[in-house]
Coordinates of C-alpha atoms in Angstrom, one line a residue:
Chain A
X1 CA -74.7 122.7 -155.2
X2 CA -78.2 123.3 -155.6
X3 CA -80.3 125.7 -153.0
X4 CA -83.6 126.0 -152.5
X5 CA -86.0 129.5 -152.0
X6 CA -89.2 129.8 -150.3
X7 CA -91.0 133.5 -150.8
X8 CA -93.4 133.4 -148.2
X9 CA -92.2 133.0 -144.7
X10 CA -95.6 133.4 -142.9
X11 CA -98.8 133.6 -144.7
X12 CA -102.4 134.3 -143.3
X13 CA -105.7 133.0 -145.0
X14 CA -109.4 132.5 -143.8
X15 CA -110.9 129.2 -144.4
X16 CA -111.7 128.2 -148.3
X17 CA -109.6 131.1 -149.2
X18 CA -106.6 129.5 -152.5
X19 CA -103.4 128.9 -151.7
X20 CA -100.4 129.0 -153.3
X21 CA -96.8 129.0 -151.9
X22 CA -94.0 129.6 -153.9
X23 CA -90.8 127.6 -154.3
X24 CA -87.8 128.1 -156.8
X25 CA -84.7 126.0 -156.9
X26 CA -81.2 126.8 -158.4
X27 CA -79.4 123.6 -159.9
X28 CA -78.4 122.6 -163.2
X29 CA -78.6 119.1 -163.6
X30 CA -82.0 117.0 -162.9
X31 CA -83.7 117.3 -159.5
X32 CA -86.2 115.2 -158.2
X33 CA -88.4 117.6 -156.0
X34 CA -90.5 117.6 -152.5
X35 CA -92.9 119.6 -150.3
X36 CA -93.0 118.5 -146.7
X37 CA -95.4 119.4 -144.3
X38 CA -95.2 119.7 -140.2
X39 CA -98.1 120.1 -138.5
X40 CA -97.8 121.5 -134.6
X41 CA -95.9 119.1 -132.5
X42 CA -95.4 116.2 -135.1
X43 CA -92.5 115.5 -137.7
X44 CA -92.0 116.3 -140.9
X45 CA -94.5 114.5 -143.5
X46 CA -94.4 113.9 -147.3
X47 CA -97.0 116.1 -148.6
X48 CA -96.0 115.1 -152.5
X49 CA -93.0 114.4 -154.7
X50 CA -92.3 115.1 -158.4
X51 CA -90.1 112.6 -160.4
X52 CA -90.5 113.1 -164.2
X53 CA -93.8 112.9 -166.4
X54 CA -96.9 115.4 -165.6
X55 CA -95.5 118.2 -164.0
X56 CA -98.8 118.6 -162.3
X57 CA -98.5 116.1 -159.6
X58 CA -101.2 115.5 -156.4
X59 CA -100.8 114.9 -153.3
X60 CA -102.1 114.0 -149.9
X61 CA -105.3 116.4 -148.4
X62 CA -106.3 117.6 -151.8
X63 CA -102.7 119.9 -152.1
X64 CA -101.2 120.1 -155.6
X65 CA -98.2 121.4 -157.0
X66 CA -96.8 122.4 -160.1
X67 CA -93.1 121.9 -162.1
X68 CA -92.6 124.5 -164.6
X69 CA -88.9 123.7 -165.6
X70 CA -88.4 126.6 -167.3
X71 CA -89.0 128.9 -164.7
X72 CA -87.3 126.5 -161.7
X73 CA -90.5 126.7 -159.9
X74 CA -92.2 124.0 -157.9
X75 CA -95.3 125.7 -156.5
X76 CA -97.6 124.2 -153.9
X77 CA -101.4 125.1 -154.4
X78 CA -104.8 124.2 -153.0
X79 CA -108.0 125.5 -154.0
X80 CA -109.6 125.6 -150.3
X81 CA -107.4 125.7 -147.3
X82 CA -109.2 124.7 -143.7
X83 CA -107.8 125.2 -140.2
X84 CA -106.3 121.6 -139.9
X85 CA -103.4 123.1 -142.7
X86 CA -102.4 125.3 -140.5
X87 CA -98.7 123.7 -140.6
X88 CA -95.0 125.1 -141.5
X89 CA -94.6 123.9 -145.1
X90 CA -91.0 123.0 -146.5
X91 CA -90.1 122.5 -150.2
X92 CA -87.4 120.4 -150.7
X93 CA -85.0 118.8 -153.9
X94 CA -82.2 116.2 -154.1
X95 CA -80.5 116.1 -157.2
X96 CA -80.4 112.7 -159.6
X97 CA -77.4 112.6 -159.8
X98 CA -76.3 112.6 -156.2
X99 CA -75.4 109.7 -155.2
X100 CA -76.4 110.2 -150.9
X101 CA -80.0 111.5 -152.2
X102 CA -79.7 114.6 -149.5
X103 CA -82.7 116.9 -149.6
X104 CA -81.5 120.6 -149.8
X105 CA -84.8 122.5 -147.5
X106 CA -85.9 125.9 -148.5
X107 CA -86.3 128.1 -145.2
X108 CA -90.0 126.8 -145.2
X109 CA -93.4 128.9 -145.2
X110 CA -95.5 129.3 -141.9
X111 CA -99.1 128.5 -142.8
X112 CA -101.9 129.9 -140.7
X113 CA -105.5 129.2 -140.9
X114 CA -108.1 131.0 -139.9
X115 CA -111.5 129.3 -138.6
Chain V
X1 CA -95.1 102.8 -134.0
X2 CA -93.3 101.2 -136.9
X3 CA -91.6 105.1 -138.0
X4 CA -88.9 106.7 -137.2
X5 CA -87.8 107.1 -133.7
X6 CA -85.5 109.3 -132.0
X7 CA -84.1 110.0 -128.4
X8 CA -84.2 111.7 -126.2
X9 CA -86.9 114.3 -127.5
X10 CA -85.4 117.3 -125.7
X11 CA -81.9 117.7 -124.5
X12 CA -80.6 120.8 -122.3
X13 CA -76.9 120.8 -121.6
X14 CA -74.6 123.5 -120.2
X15 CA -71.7 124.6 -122.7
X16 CA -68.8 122.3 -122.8
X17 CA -70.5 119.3 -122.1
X18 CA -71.2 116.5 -124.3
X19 CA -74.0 115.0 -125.8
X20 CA -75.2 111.8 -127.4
X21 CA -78.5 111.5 -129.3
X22 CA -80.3 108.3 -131.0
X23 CA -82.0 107.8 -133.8
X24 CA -83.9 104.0 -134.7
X25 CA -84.7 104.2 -138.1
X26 CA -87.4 102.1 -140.1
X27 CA -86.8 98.2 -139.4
X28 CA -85.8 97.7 -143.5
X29 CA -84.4 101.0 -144.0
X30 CA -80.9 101.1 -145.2
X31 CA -80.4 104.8 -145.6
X32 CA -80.2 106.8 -142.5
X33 CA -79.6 110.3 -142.6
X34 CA -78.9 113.2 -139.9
X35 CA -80.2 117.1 -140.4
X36 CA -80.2 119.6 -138.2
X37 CA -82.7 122.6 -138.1
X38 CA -82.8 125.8 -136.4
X39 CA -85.0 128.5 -135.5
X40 CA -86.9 129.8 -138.7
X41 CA -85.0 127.8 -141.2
X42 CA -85.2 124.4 -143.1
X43 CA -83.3 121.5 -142.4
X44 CA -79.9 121.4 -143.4
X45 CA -78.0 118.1 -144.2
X46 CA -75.1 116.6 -141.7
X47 CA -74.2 113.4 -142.9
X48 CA -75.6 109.8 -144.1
X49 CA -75.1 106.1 -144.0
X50 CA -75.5 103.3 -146.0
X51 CA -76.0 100.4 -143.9
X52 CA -73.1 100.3 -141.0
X53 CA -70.8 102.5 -143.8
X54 CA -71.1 106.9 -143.3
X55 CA -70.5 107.6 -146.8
X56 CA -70.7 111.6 -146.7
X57 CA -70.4 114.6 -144.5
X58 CA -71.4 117.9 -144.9
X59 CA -69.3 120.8 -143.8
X60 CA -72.0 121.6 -141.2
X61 CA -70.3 118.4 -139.4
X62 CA -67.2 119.9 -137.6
X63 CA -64.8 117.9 -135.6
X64 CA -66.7 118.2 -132.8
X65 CA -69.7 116.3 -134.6
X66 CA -69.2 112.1 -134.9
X67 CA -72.3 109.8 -135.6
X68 CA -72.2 106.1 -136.2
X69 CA -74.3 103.0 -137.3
X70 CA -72.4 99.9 -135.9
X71 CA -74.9 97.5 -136.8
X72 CA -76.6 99.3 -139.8
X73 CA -79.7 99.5 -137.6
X74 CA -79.9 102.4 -134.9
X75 CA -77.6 105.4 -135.4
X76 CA -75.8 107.8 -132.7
X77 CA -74.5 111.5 -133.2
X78 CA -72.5 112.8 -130.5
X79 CA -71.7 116.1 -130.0
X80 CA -68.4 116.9 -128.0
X81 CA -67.7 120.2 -126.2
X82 CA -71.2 121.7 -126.9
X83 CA -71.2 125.4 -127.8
X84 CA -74.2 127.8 -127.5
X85 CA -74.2 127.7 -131.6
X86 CA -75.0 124.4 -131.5
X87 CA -78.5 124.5 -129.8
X88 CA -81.0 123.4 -132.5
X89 CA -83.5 120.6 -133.8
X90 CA -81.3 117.2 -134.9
X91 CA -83.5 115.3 -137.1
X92 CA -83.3 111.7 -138.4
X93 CA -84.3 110.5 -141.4
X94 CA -84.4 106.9 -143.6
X95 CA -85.5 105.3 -146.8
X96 CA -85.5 102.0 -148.5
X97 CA -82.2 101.8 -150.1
X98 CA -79.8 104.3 -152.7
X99 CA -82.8 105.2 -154.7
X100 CA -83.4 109.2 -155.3
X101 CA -87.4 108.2 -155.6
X102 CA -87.3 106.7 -152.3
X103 CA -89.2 108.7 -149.7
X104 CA -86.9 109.6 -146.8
X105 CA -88.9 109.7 -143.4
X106 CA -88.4 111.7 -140.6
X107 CA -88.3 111.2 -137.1
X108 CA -89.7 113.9 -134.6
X109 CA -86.0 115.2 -133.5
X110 CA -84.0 115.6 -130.4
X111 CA -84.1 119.4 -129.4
X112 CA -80.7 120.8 -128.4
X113 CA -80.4 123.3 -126.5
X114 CA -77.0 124.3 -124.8
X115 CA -76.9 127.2 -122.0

């Protein structure tokens, strides 16, 4: 069964400060993988998916992430955060072979913004 | 609102009662699928369907737990003899068909919470 590990649990930046959250998966086979976003009071959101081909892959809001294979790592970056990303941010993976496609959550990273 | 749609939004029951939440997935979504979240963690998987047919369960789902998809449109889970464990976020999700690409979106959950 694959499992999925956030670092961060709550992280603090001022405006146009980097980001970069942190997100490592354990499974052996081929994984398709996912960061979801939830802003305050709304649902989860699709923030980017990775398939195959570049491993650098862009997303919504100018948020990017990264698949280094090797290392099991799916990282979520953005060069300039503003106050509107203050969200909880969940990385996510089903696994190719799976059949029911279930997303296995990491225990998500608490973003705050400051103006 | 063509998403995902789920009710009722918040739910308080007392402890051995039963409950019975909704979930109206998107019009030509075949998938439907049921997580449930609680506090400070990402959501975990329960179960999914594939059109009318509930092709997996997760161990999560005790025999408490039943959902069902009669018509391969909306879906219910019922909860029977709530228990104070059981308080938490159920989330609904869908997506186009069997695909692993396929996005799977999420409705804005039914909190649980059982006193």
């Amino acid at each position: 069964a694959q499992s999925v590990s956030q670092h961060n649990h709550h992280v603090i930046l001022s405006e146009a400060a980097s980001l970069e959250l942190g997100c490592n998966y354990s499974y052996g086979g081929t994984v398709n993988l996912f960061w979801y976003v939830q802003y305050p009071g709304q649902h989860l959101q699709l923030l980017l998916k990775y398939f195959s081909g570049d491993p650098l892959v862009k997303g919504i809001k100018g948020f990017e992430a990264e698949f280094i294979k090797s290392k099991f790592s799916f990282n979520l970056r953005k060069p300039s955060v503003q106050w509107s990303d203050t969200a909880e941010y969940f990385c996510a993976v089903n696994a190719q072979r799976n059949a029911g496609n279930m997303l296995t959550f990491g225990g998500g990273t608490r973003l705050m913004v400051k103006p | 609102d063509t998403g995902v749609s789920q009710d009722p939004r918040h739910k308080i029951t007392k402890r051995g009662q039963n409950v019975t939440f909704r979930c109206d997935p998107i019009s030509e979504h075949n998938r439907l699928y049921w997580y449930r979240q609680t506090l400070g963690q990402g959501p975990e998987f329960l179960t999914y369907f594939q059109n009318e047919a509930q092709l997996e369960k997760s161990r999560l789902l005790s025999d408490r737990f039943s959902a069902e998809r009669p018509k391969g449109s909306f879906s219910t889970l019922e909860i029977q003899r709530t228990e104070q464990g059981d308080s938490a976020m159920y989330l609904c999700a869908s997506s186009l068909d069997e695909s692993s690409y396929n996005e799977q979106f999420f409705g804005p959950g039914t909190r649980l919470t059982v006193l």
